[in-house]
XYZ file of C-alpha atoms in Angstrom:
707
model
C 44.490 -8.642 144.051
C 42.113 -8.099 146.924
C 39.176 -5.825 146.582
C 37.704 -4.055 149.459
C 33.965 -3.641 149.234
C 32.293 -1.342 151.671
C 29.587 -2.801 153.775
C 26.036 -2.545 152.215
C 22.635 -2.830 153.681
C 21.158 -6.282 153.542
C 18.435 -5.386 150.983
C 20.815 -4.197 148.292
C 22.909 -6.037 145.788
C 26.149 -5.200 144.221
C 27.141 -5.526 140.606
C 30.702 -6.238 139.767
C 32.270 -5.120 136.568
C 35.323 -6.684 135.155
C 37.217 -5.000 132.465
C 39.026 -7.135 130.037
C 41.356 -6.096 127.402
C 40.978 -7.815 124.107
C 43.730 -8.503 121.691
C 43.173 -5.188 119.974
C 43.889 -3.339 123.113
C 40.319 -2.039 123.554
C 38.571 -2.525 126.818
C 35.305 -4.507 127.145
C 33.128 -4.320 130.152
C 31.138 -7.431 131.188
C 28.188 -7.139 133.541
C 27.017 -10.082 135.523
C 24.314 -10.295 138.110
C 24.963 -11.882 141.398
C 23.317 -15.219 141.542
C 23.120 -15.136 145.242
C 21.129 -11.968 145.369
C 18.222 -12.108 147.746
C 14.639 -11.950 146.402
C 13.174 -8.527 145.851
C 11.614 -6.862 148.812
C 7.839 -6.943 149.146
C 6.151 -4.320 146.932
C 9.047 -4.155 144.544
C 7.795 -4.564 140.880
C 10.031 -6.291 138.398
C 9.728 -5.574 134.657
C 8.644 -8.748 132.782
C 10.820 -10.060 130.003
C 9.676 -9.494 126.376
C 8.270 -12.551 124.450
C 10.285 -13.864 121.591
C 8.998 -12.437 118.215
C 7.894 -14.993 115.562
C 10.075 -15.230 112.509
C 9.149 -12.897 109.724
C 7.704 -14.144 106.389
C 10.794 -12.900 104.625
C 12.885 -15.024 106.963
C 10.785 -18.099 106.152
C 11.044 -17.446 102.450
C 14.788 -16.859 102.786
C 15.090 -20.154 104.617
C 13.073 -22.238 102.092
C 13.887 -20.443 98.860
C 17.268 -22.088 98.449
C 15.624 -25.469 98.745
C 12.917 -24.633 96.179
C 15.257 -22.906 93.778
C 16.365 -25.398 91.182
C 20.071 -26.237 91.348
C 21.141 -28.074 88.260
C 22.723 -30.402 88.066
C 21.440 -31.390 91.500
C 24.152 -32.333 93.966
C 24.015 -35.807 95.420
C 22.173 -37.221 92.367
C 23.444 -39.238 89.501
C 22.292 -39.760 85.944
C 19.022 -38.263 84.788
C 17.916 -37.681 88.371
C 20.410 -34.827 88.539
C 18.013 -32.849 86.288
C 14.594 -33.716 87.885
C 13.081 -31.220 90.383
C 12.660 -32.410 93.947
C 9.277 -33.263 95.446
C 9.335 -29.970 97.302
C 9.733 -28.109 94.044
C 6.914 -30.096 92.466
C 4.637 -29.454 95.438
C 5.468 -25.749 95.428
C 4.706 -25.462 91.717
C 1.371 -27.293 92.062
C 0.287 -25.237 95.045
C 1.265 -22.029 93.309
C -0.664 -23.022 90.174
C -3.751 -23.980 92.163
C -3.621 -20.782 94.156
C -3.277 -18.575 91.118
C -5.976 -20.513 89.273
C -8.382 -20.252 92.190
C -7.727 -16.548 92.511
C -8.232 -16.025 88.790
C -11.490 -18.028 88.724
C -12.795 -16.213 91.789
C -12.042 -12.863 90.196
C -13.619 -13.974 86.907
C -16.765 -15.218 88.678
C -17.108 -11.954 90.589
C -16.602 -9.920 87.432
C -19.128 -11.933 85.390
C -22.563 -10.334 85.088
C -25.595 -12.066 83.645
C -26.573 -10.006 80.560
C -29.876 -8.189 80.747
C -30.568 -8.586 77.043
C -31.190 -12.037 75.632
C -30.250 -12.755 72.060
C -33.037 -12.261 69.516
C -33.731 -15.948 68.956
C -34.190 -16.518 72.695
C -37.099 -14.082 72.980
C -38.688 -14.061 69.552
C -41.455 -16.518 68.827
C -43.914 -17.055 66.038
C -47.581 -16.162 66.193
C -49.927 -19.004 65.311
C -53.413 -18.526 63.897
C -56.153 -21.118 64.218
C -59.409 -21.761 62.396
C -62.636 -21.549 64.380
C -62.508 -25.326 64.907
C -59.103 -25.027 66.622
C -56.973 -26.458 63.812
C -53.855 -24.501 62.742
C -54.387 -22.024 59.925
C -51.160 -20.043 59.573
C -48.136 -18.760 61.428
C -46.084 -15.600 61.157
C -42.631 -14.628 62.367
C -39.008 -15.383 61.546
C -38.584 -17.912 64.342
C -40.756 -20.992 64.737
C -40.896 -21.168 68.503
C -43.574 -21.197 71.165
C -42.854 -21.148 74.886
C -44.519 -23.823 77.003
C -44.635 -23.789 80.817
C -42.744 -26.714 82.328
C -45.935 -27.965 83.957
C -47.419 -28.495 80.495
C -44.469 -30.621 79.353
C -44.951 -34.251 80.490
C -42.409 -35.595 82.965
C -41.455 -38.440 80.613
C -40.587 -35.874 77.953
C -38.380 -33.935 80.376
C -36.526 -37.039 81.528
C -35.980 -38.236 77.984
C -34.079 -35.014 77.402
C -32.221 -35.226 80.710
C -31.242 -38.847 80.057
C -29.872 -37.864 76.673
C -28.104 -34.670 77.649
C -27.471 -34.319 81.396
C -28.746 -36.993 83.783
C -27.111 -35.272 86.783
C -28.782 -31.962 85.985
C -30.638 -31.647 89.296
C -27.483 -32.274 91.350
C -24.663 -30.617 89.415
C -23.530 -27.001 90.045
C -24.334 -25.915 86.518
C -21.101 -27.067 84.921
C -19.297 -30.362 84.526
C -15.621 -30.105 85.474
C -14.787 -33.287 83.586
C -16.745 -32.062 80.589
C -15.073 -28.677 80.594
C -11.651 -30.306 80.934
C -12.463 -32.625 78.060
C -13.614 -29.722 75.910
C -10.463 -27.724 76.653
C -8.284 -30.732 75.893
C -10.025 -31.239 72.579
C -9.642 -27.577 71.787
C -5.891 -27.525 72.311
C -5.141 -31.122 71.430
C -7.449 -31.791 68.504
C -8.802 -28.430 67.431
C -12.350 -29.425 68.362
C -14.547 -27.733 70.946
C -17.495 -30.113 71.014
C -18.733 -31.702 74.212
C -18.450 -30.730 77.823
C -21.732 -28.830 78.236
C -24.393 -29.344 80.874
C -27.974 -28.331 80.180
C -27.339 -25.125 82.125
C -24.383 -24.326 79.890
C -26.392 -25.105 76.772
C -29.188 -22.856 77.996
C -26.655 -20.063 78.595
C -25.356 -20.538 75.071
C -28.903 -20.459 73.658
C -30.073 -17.302 75.366
C -26.993 -15.212 76.150
C -24.195 -16.165 73.786
C -23.713 -17.268 70.211
C -22.689 -20.526 68.615
C -19.026 -19.527 68.291
C -16.719 -22.432 69.200
C -13.819 -20.872 71.029
C -12.125 -21.315 74.392
C -13.085 -17.760 75.348
C -16.766 -18.389 74.683
C -16.535 -21.698 76.543
C -15.012 -19.987 79.572
C -17.676 -17.257 79.602
C -20.337 -19.925 79.232
C -19.030 -21.782 82.296
C -18.907 -18.622 84.430
C -22.441 -17.647 83.432
C -23.678 -21.172 84.059
C -22.282 -21.155 87.598
C -23.833 -17.804 88.374
C -27.146 -18.676 86.724
C -27.336 -21.927 88.666
C -27.122 -19.914 91.873
C -29.820 -17.457 90.844
C -32.409 -19.617 89.056
C -34.185 -22.775 90.063
C -33.386 -25.934 88.187
C -36.948 -26.124 86.888
C -36.740 -22.623 85.455
C -33.476 -23.449 83.711
C -34.910 -26.670 82.284
C -38.028 -24.864 81.086
C -35.912 -22.257 79.334
C -33.713 -24.910 77.760
C -36.661 -26.910 76.419
C -38.137 -23.738 74.903
C -35.000 -22.393 73.217
C -33.204 -25.444 71.839
C -32.962 -26.086 68.106
C -34.726 -29.221 66.824
C -34.409 -28.844 63.077
C -37.124 -28.268 60.454
C -37.000 -24.591 61.321
C -38.225 -25.147 64.871
C -37.098 -23.976 68.294
C -38.459 -25.566 71.464
C -40.230 -28.812 72.277
C -43.699 -27.525 71.367
C -42.799 -26.636 67.787
C -40.707 -29.805 67.444
C -43.652 -31.965 68.496
C -45.825 -30.275 65.891
C -43.201 -30.445 63.142
C -42.283 -34.114 63.614
C -45.502 -35.670 64.930
C -48.255 -33.165 64.178
C -49.275 -32.885 67.829
C -48.715 -30.718 70.880
C -45.924 -31.561 73.318
C -48.466 -32.613 75.948
C -49.605 -35.451 73.666
C -46.175 -37.044 73.185
C -45.398 -40.483 74.572
C -41.995 -41.387 75.972
C -40.886 -43.087 72.749
C -41.592 -40.001 70.643
C -39.941 -37.847 73.281
C -36.809 -40.009 73.109
C -36.549 -39.407 69.372
C -36.992 -35.653 69.769
C -34.310 -35.701 72.471
C -31.922 -37.319 69.988
C -32.270 -34.257 67.732
C -30.507 -32.140 70.355
C -27.294 -33.888 69.324
C -27.689 -32.382 65.865
C -30.894 -32.303 63.826
C -28.958 -32.442 60.573
C -27.564 -35.828 61.652
C -30.663 -37.370 63.216
C -33.687 -36.218 61.176
C -34.716 -39.486 59.450
C -36.332 -37.647 56.552
C -32.988 -36.351 55.321
C -31.203 -39.621 54.537
C -30.958 -43.328 55.246
C -27.823 -42.791 57.307
C -29.713 -40.277 59.416
C -32.466 -42.812 59.947
C -29.988 -45.424 61.198
C -28.351 -42.927 63.557
C -31.750 -41.790 64.841
C -32.868 -45.347 65.615
C -29.625 -46.108 67.445
C -29.745 -42.885 69.464
C -33.466 -43.338 70.241
C -32.859 -46.837 71.566
C -29.881 -45.687 73.658
C -31.933 -42.891 75.258
C -34.688 -45.277 76.288
C -32.091 -47.662 77.750
C -30.463 -44.753 79.526
C -33.810 -43.836 81.090
C -33.976 -47.353 82.493
C -30.434 -47.027 83.862
C -31.235 -43.831 85.758
C -34.511 -45.223 87.096
C -36.876 -43.088 85.048
C -38.334 -45.915 82.978
C -39.059 -49.433 84.147
C -37.845 -52.440 82.129
C -41.471 -53.365 81.527
C -42.223 -49.928 80.106
C -39.069 -50.052 78.026
C -40.216 -53.370 76.545
C -43.300 -51.620 75.173
C -41.209 -49.451 72.869
C -39.384 -51.705 70.430
C -40.570 -50.045 67.217
C -39.047 -46.737 66.205
C -41.727 -43.987 66.205
C -41.407 -42.792 62.631
C -41.913 -39.016 62.449
C -43.771 -37.268 59.641
C -41.845 -37.126 56.405
C -42.435 -33.386 56.324
C -43.487 -31.075 59.105
C -47.036 -29.784 59.041
C -47.017 -26.646 56.953
C -49.475 -23.818 56.965
C -51.282 -22.474 53.936
C -49.687 -19.055 53.693
C -49.301 -16.701 50.756
C -52.807 -17.224 49.369
C -56.176 -16.521 50.990
C -54.947 -17.262 54.492
C -52.678 -14.222 54.384
C -55.712 -11.996 53.938
C -57.268 -13.713 56.949
C -54.076 -13.290 58.963
C -53.915 -9.623 58.044
C -57.459 -9.003 59.314
C -56.961 -11.078 62.461
C -53.648 -9.418 63.335
C -55.147 -5.939 63.012
C -58.068 -6.874 65.211
C -55.913 -8.745 67.760
C -53.603 -5.775 68.341
C -56.530 -3.413 68.725
C -58.649 -5.648 70.978
C -55.708 -6.752 73.151
C -54.120 -3.280 73.149
C -50.810 -4.585 71.897
C -48.206 -2.430 70.208
C -46.651 -3.582 66.959
C -43.411 -4.251 68.818
C -45.127 -6.418 71.438
C -47.030 -8.363 68.825
C -43.967 -8.911 66.662
C -42.084 -10.506 69.571
C -44.483 -13.397 69.034
C -45.683 -16.175 71.261
C -49.367 -15.461 70.650
C -51.937 -18.072 69.718
C -54.749 -16.314 67.855
C -57.987 -18.262 67.641
C -59.918 -16.698 64.781
C -63.608 -16.803 63.887
C -62.900 -17.961 60.334
C -64.791 -21.076 59.298
C -62.606 -23.348 57.176
C -65.484 -24.848 55.170
C -67.136 -21.516 54.454
C -63.798 -20.016 53.479
C -63.129 -22.854 51.072
C -66.604 -22.587 49.514
C -66.307 -18.827 49.104
C -62.833 -19.046 47.599
C -63.916 -21.761 45.177
C -66.916 -19.713 44.058
C -64.826 -16.602 43.416
C -62.109 -18.599 41.667
C -64.718 -20.103 39.339
C -66.086 -16.653 38.498
C -62.608 -15.259 37.921
C -61.694 -18.059 35.532
C -64.971 -17.634 33.652
C -64.310 -13.909 33.281
C -60.912 -14.647 31.724
C -62.631 -16.774 29.105
C -65.559 -14.472 28.359
C -63.876 -11.070 28.788
C -60.110 -11.513 28.446
C -59.515 -7.804 27.833
C -61.207 -6.596 31.010
C -60.846 -9.610 33.334
C -57.324 -8.539 34.284
C -58.717 -5.545 36.166
C -61.735 -7.372 37.654
C -62.030 -7.634 41.441
C -64.384 -9.655 43.612
C -64.773 -8.666 47.239
C -66.751 -11.009 49.469
C -67.405 -11.623 53.143
C -69.665 -13.685 55.395
C -70.580 -12.278 58.818
C -72.733 -14.023 61.439
C -75.547 -12.230 63.236
C -73.416 -12.210 66.400
C -70.596 -10.329 64.626
C -68.228 -13.203 63.819
C -66.475 -12.843 60.469
C -66.714 -16.366 59.085
C -65.102 -16.002 55.667
C -63.631 -13.373 53.351
C -62.179 -13.282 49.880
C -59.378 -10.774 49.711
C -58.002 -11.336 46.221
C -56.323 -13.876 43.953
C -53.123 -14.180 46.011
C -51.731 -12.016 48.790
C -48.197 -12.502 47.456
C -49.104 -10.774 44.212
C -51.899 -8.498 45.431
C -51.789 -7.236 48.984
C -54.879 -5.125 48.326
C -57.728 -6.757 50.295
C -60.891 -6.728 48.196
C -63.133 -7.751 51.105
C -62.053 -4.788 53.225
C -61.780 -2.142 50.517
C -63.978 0.964 50.608
C -63.738 1.851 46.959
C -67.032 1.387 45.118
C -70.516 2.672 46.032
C -73.202 0.449 47.553
C -75.790 1.488 44.988
C -79.301 0.109 45.421
C -78.018 -2.395 48.010
C -78.201 0.593 50.395
C -82.026 0.791 50.159
C -82.728 -1.336 53.290
C -81.037 1.292 55.475
C -83.230 4.067 54.062
C -86.300 1.893 54.570
C -85.306 1.092 58.191
C -84.686 4.764 58.999
C -88.122 5.746 57.679
C -89.917 2.963 59.544
C -88.093 3.947 62.732
C -88.261 7.745 62.624
C -91.178 8.542 60.308
C -91.166 11.313 57.688
C -91.604 15.088 57.584
C -93.418 16.745 54.689
C -93.008 20.165 56.294
C -90.228 21.780 58.285
C -92.382 22.055 61.366
C -94.618 19.610 63.127
C -94.410 16.025 64.273
C -93.199 13.201 62.086
C -95.693 11.131 60.130
C -95.547 7.380 60.649
C -94.436 5.242 57.738
C -95.420 1.605 57.228
C -94.475 -1.075 54.764
C -97.611 -0.211 52.762
C -96.999 3.519 52.524
C -97.138 4.503 48.846
C -94.533 6.500 46.961
C -94.108 7.466 43.336
C -92.093 4.814 41.535
C -91.840 6.419 38.115
C -88.515 7.208 36.511
C -87.229 10.758 36.336
C -89.409 12.321 39.018
C -87.887 15.367 40.687
C -86.638 15.140 44.251
C -88.734 17.388 46.475
C -88.112 19.364 49.665
C -90.798 21.063 51.786
C -90.046 24.243 49.854
C -90.104 22.672 46.402
C -87.720 20.847 44.001
C -84.141 20.205 45.077
C -81.461 21.972 43.026
C -77.829 21.014 43.044
C -74.979 23.515 43.290
C -74.762 23.704 39.529
C -78.306 25.001 39.344
C -79.694 21.736 37.991
C -82.855 20.116 39.257
C -82.129 16.707 40.780
C -84.232 13.830 39.508
C -84.326 10.183 40.575
C -83.708 7.419 38.064
C -84.649 3.751 37.950
C -82.612 0.976 36.348
C -83.508 0.836 32.673
C -85.749 3.916 33.019
C -88.690 1.769 34.186
C -91.884 3.335 35.566
C -93.689 1.637 38.448
C -96.360 4.199 39.342
C -97.567 4.404 42.930
C -95.862 1.587 44.806
C -95.614 0.476 48.429
C -92.286 0.776 50.149
C -92.262 -2.963 50.828
C -92.675 -3.807 47.149
C -90.301 -1.034 46.061
C -87.584 -2.654 48.141
C -88.466 -6.116 46.856
C -88.200 -4.893 43.249
C -85.232 -2.572 43.926
C -86.991 0.549 42.625
C -84.800 3.591 43.192
C -87.060 6.614 42.961
C -89.227 6.007 46.048
C -86.160 5.647 48.260
C -84.479 8.768 46.983
C -87.525 10.781 48.005
C -88.033 8.742 51.182
C -84.536 9.653 52.307
C -85.267 13.341 51.872
C -88.552 13.020 53.815
C -86.948 11.056 56.663
C -83.885 13.269 56.858
C -80.550 12.367 55.378
C -78.936 12.773 58.783
C -81.257 10.106 60.216
C -80.606 7.816 57.272
C -76.884 8.095 57.800
C -77.145 7.529 61.557
C -79.266 4.432 61.004
C -76.781 3.004 58.507
C -73.873 3.664 60.877
C -75.756 2.135 63.793
C -76.373 -0.964 61.665
C -72.657 -1.353 60.914
C -71.495 0.923 58.103
C -68.520 3.157 58.880
C -68.995 6.909 58.949
C -65.799 7.308 56.927
C -67.441 5.603 53.950
C -70.038 8.384 53.548
C -69.640 11.347 51.267
C -71.634 14.597 51.081
C -75.095 14.588 52.646
C -77.031 15.055 49.412
C -79.996 13.162 47.876
C -77.624 10.684 46.194
C -76.845 9.316 49.694
C -80.158 7.403 49.567
C -79.094 5.788 46.283
C -76.019 4.325 47.908
C -73.254 6.871 47.341
C -71.503 5.512 50.447
C -68.617 3.126 49.769
C -68.774 0.349 52.390
C -66.569 -2.711 52.262
C -67.994 -6.169 51.711
C -67.383 -6.928 55.391
C -69.309 -3.862 56.508
C -72.161 -4.417 54.075
C -72.539 -8.007 55.282
C -72.431 -6.755 58.872
C -75.184 -4.222 58.157
C -77.544 -6.855 56.727
C -76.658 -9.155 59.651
C -78.078 -6.496 61.973
C -81.528 -6.977 60.440
C -81.169 -10.753 60.802
C -80.285 -10.215 64.491
C -83.620 -8.465 65.166
C -82.065 -5.017 64.975
C -79.111 -5.577 67.328
C -75.728 -4.819 65.837
C -72.498 -6.443 67.009
C -69.284 -4.980 65.623
C -67.700 -7.518 63.270
C -64.733 -9.295 64.794
C -62.248 -11.870 63.555
C -60.618 -13.125 66.779
C -62.490 -15.073 69.456
C -59.635 -15.412 71.951
C -55.866 -15.056 72.308
C -53.382 -16.863 74.503
C -49.673 -16.285 74.975
C -47.670 -19.318 75.962
C -50.792 -20.859 77.434
C -51.948 -17.781 79.390
C -55.148 -16.030 78.410
C -54.798 -12.547 76.923
C -57.583 -10.155 77.784
C -59.577 -8.896 74.813
C -61.987 -6.008 74.606
C -65.475 -7.307 73.859
C -67.040 -6.368 70.505
C -69.398 -3.427 70.815
C -73.069 -4.405 70.787
C -75.893 -1.914 70.358
C -79.524 -1.605 69.386
C -79.572 -0.183 65.859
C -83.315 -0.321 65.091
C -86.318 -1.760 66.900
C -86.944 -5.467 66.390
C -90.244 -4.709 64.630
C -88.444 -2.524 62.098
C -85.791 -5.188 61.519
C -88.458 -7.813 60.841
C -90.195 -5.574 58.290
C -86.887 -5.074 56.481
C -86.254 -8.829 56.537
C -89.724 -9.495 55.163
C -89.124 -7.215 52.179
C -85.702 -8.807 51.582
C -87.254 -12.305 51.626
C -89.674 -11.198 48.962
C -86.820 -9.667 46.971
C -85.043 -13.024 46.967
C -88.226 -14.971 46.155
C -89.139 -12.706 43.216
C -85.647 -12.913 41.711
C -85.013 -16.607 42.409
C -88.328 -18.390 42.936
C -86.994 -21.923 42.485
C -84.301 -21.558 45.111
C -86.601 -19.668 47.481
C -89.092 -22.534 47.432
C -86.543 -24.779 49.166
C -85.087 -22.018 51.368
C -88.016 -19.882 52.584
C -86.048 -17.977 55.244
C -83.317 -16.806 52.888
C -83.125 -13.084 52.138
C -81.197 -11.367 49.386
C -80.993 -8.285 47.259
C -79.017 -7.086 44.295
C -77.316 -3.726 44.188
C -76.426 -1.738 41.101
C -74.908 1.696 40.549
C -76.039 4.291 38.021
C -72.568 4.611 36.514
C -72.192 0.802 36.129
C -68.996 0.586 38.182
C -70.160 -2.036 40.687
C -72.685 -4.811 41.168
C -73.551 -6.245 44.586
C -75.484 -9.134 45.984
C -76.167 -9.181 49.733
C -78.334 -11.608 51.647
C -78.771 -13.764 54.711
C -79.155 -17.506 55.232
C -79.149 -19.302 58.593
C -78.301 -16.066 60.443
C -75.183 -15.560 58.323
C -75.042 -12.549 56.047
C -72.889 -12.658 52.915
C -72.009 -9.719 50.690
C -70.377 -10.009 47.275
C -69.313 -7.147 45.025
C -67.757 -7.173 41.567
C -65.949 -4.137 40.157
C -63.013 -3.102 38.004
C -59.930 -1.152 39.076
C -56.534 -0.910 37.431
C -54.363 -0.974 40.556
C -51.308 -0.039 38.535
C -52.848 3.328 37.696
C -55.347 4.413 40.355
C -58.132 3.321 42.691
C -60.771 4.952 40.513
C -63.504 2.425 39.549
C -63.861 1.568 35.879
C -67.011 0.584 33.935
C -67.721 -3.127 34.309
C -68.276 -3.810 30.600
C -70.012 -7.116 31.249
C -67.553 -8.549 33.757
C -70.283 -8.729 36.441
C -72.804 -10.392 34.126
C -76.368 -9.264 33.533
C -79.356 -8.694 35.868
C -80.661 -12.094 34.820
C -77.286 -13.799 35.241
C -75.488 -11.855 37.939
C -71.915 -12.909 38.737
C -72.114 -11.637 42.344
C -75.275 -13.696 42.865
C -73.593 -16.799 41.458
C -70.681 -16.325 43.861
C -73.095 -15.676 46.750
C -75.182 -18.764 46.001
C -72.081 -20.899 45.502
C -70.627 -19.810 48.821
C -73.877 -20.693 50.623
C -74.438 -23.922 48.729
C -77.651 -22.651 47.132
C -76.608 -23.024 43.490
């Protein structure tokens, strides 16, 4: 067939269509381009062809899935190989597992938050009290732990621990993959979760978690360790670990361990002792030599291994290692503190003062970590306790019926305010009532020096108007018994309409007597009238300025001059110390300084004030020296500067002796109270001795070494 095609312009092409008929009878049109078509004319734009699209993920999966899908038995294999997955299947499974594991760990790490609250044992410490010479006296708190800055822990001590527990500590990421794997294997394979912990992980367990041995706790520990390692410096982590780890003998931290096992601070340890303490981290129950012979053998072996390990990691030279061939035997028992007896009374006083002076709340103080350096003198405390104990035992022999209710309060206070010794009772565990700090019984005639000082300082008024008349040590007053107490208007009458009269011990008459001699002989009547002439308000202010508490005073009546106030032994000693300090009073204090984990804690300074002029204080001291010399001439001959005065009450409920030697004032009081019934004083009935053989004086002299 011949087709006739009309003539076309030269710049156009023609497309031929051929129609074919397929077997089904339908027609199909094919279009073909002429291959001999001329190039497009200039300016003609041709649409570019579309790029080939990459295969979709579903197509890739569809292509490889049949190969990864197990087909069992596998074609083309014989024997057992027919049932073994191909290498592609193995690779796919491993990659899938690693991907899922990585995703899970990443999610777990992101979801893990470091707890804000540490567990109680990680923050709680004990408070340690020291004698005035710096030796330990007592400790309080449930946890025996004291934080130490890393800089105060010797480098050899640190590396002994690192060699024993985690030599790669400064380079690892906070966890050991091999250790964790080993721990997990033991958990599932052997039912044991020990091992696998870096120091960072152990620190996390100490301060954030508990000691539960489970895979879940181990996993949380690892996540926290990784995050903590990114947030804290290695030194901070090591410091925390060394301060929170358990070392046995009730101790947490290197500082307490050093004291418990070697009786010294951590800064005084040598590398051999440090190596032994490091061995305890493996388990104090297994390595404390004091517990058993087997423990001793294990401790020696572990100690030696740690020293060798330090050589291996370059932290100890072979020559230094050769110096330590003998095992450093620790103490058989850790140094204990004398608690439960007198020291508890001392601790009670020091704790009260420490919280007040440092402005610490009970909650802050109870968290612990404080080192309280007290003013208590060990030798004086021992002497005072021995003297009271001797008197108590003698009372049980001489007065068995009344000795059970006998009490002996005593205190020694220096002229600069330091409380050097107190006797609080027989045993704090059985009697928490502190006899040295109790304000229960009246001061009696021991109060006379304060009346005398007030009169010397302020003078007296015989009339309501006019200037005060000066009083000297030689001013005369009536010393007879039973004289009425006078006011400018006449005799003084009490509210019951009864005339008030002054009484002397034993009803003795002394006639006209100087104030100096009246004080030396402890004559009551002149001072009762002297108080009225001076002004009871001035007498009270003088006594408070000298150290007595205002709360110990009762009604402002003539009996105030006879010692109706009820000061404690501490306050009475402090008042007499004011006269020994030339009239300057310093508030009594029991704590010289406080530190917390090595840092100084700021304390408020004890209040110091001028109570009376120095001249007045010297006149009071002079009369008190004569009082001591008249009552105890033999002792006074060898101790001319000693002062002392007895104090009795008209109702015979208390006997005092207060005096000063070597600028230290000591007050002793004996009284009876049945604590099971009330705090009302009972008659002494001979428990305090006689004026010629005074029990308080015997205690006083024994405490000062004058007996």
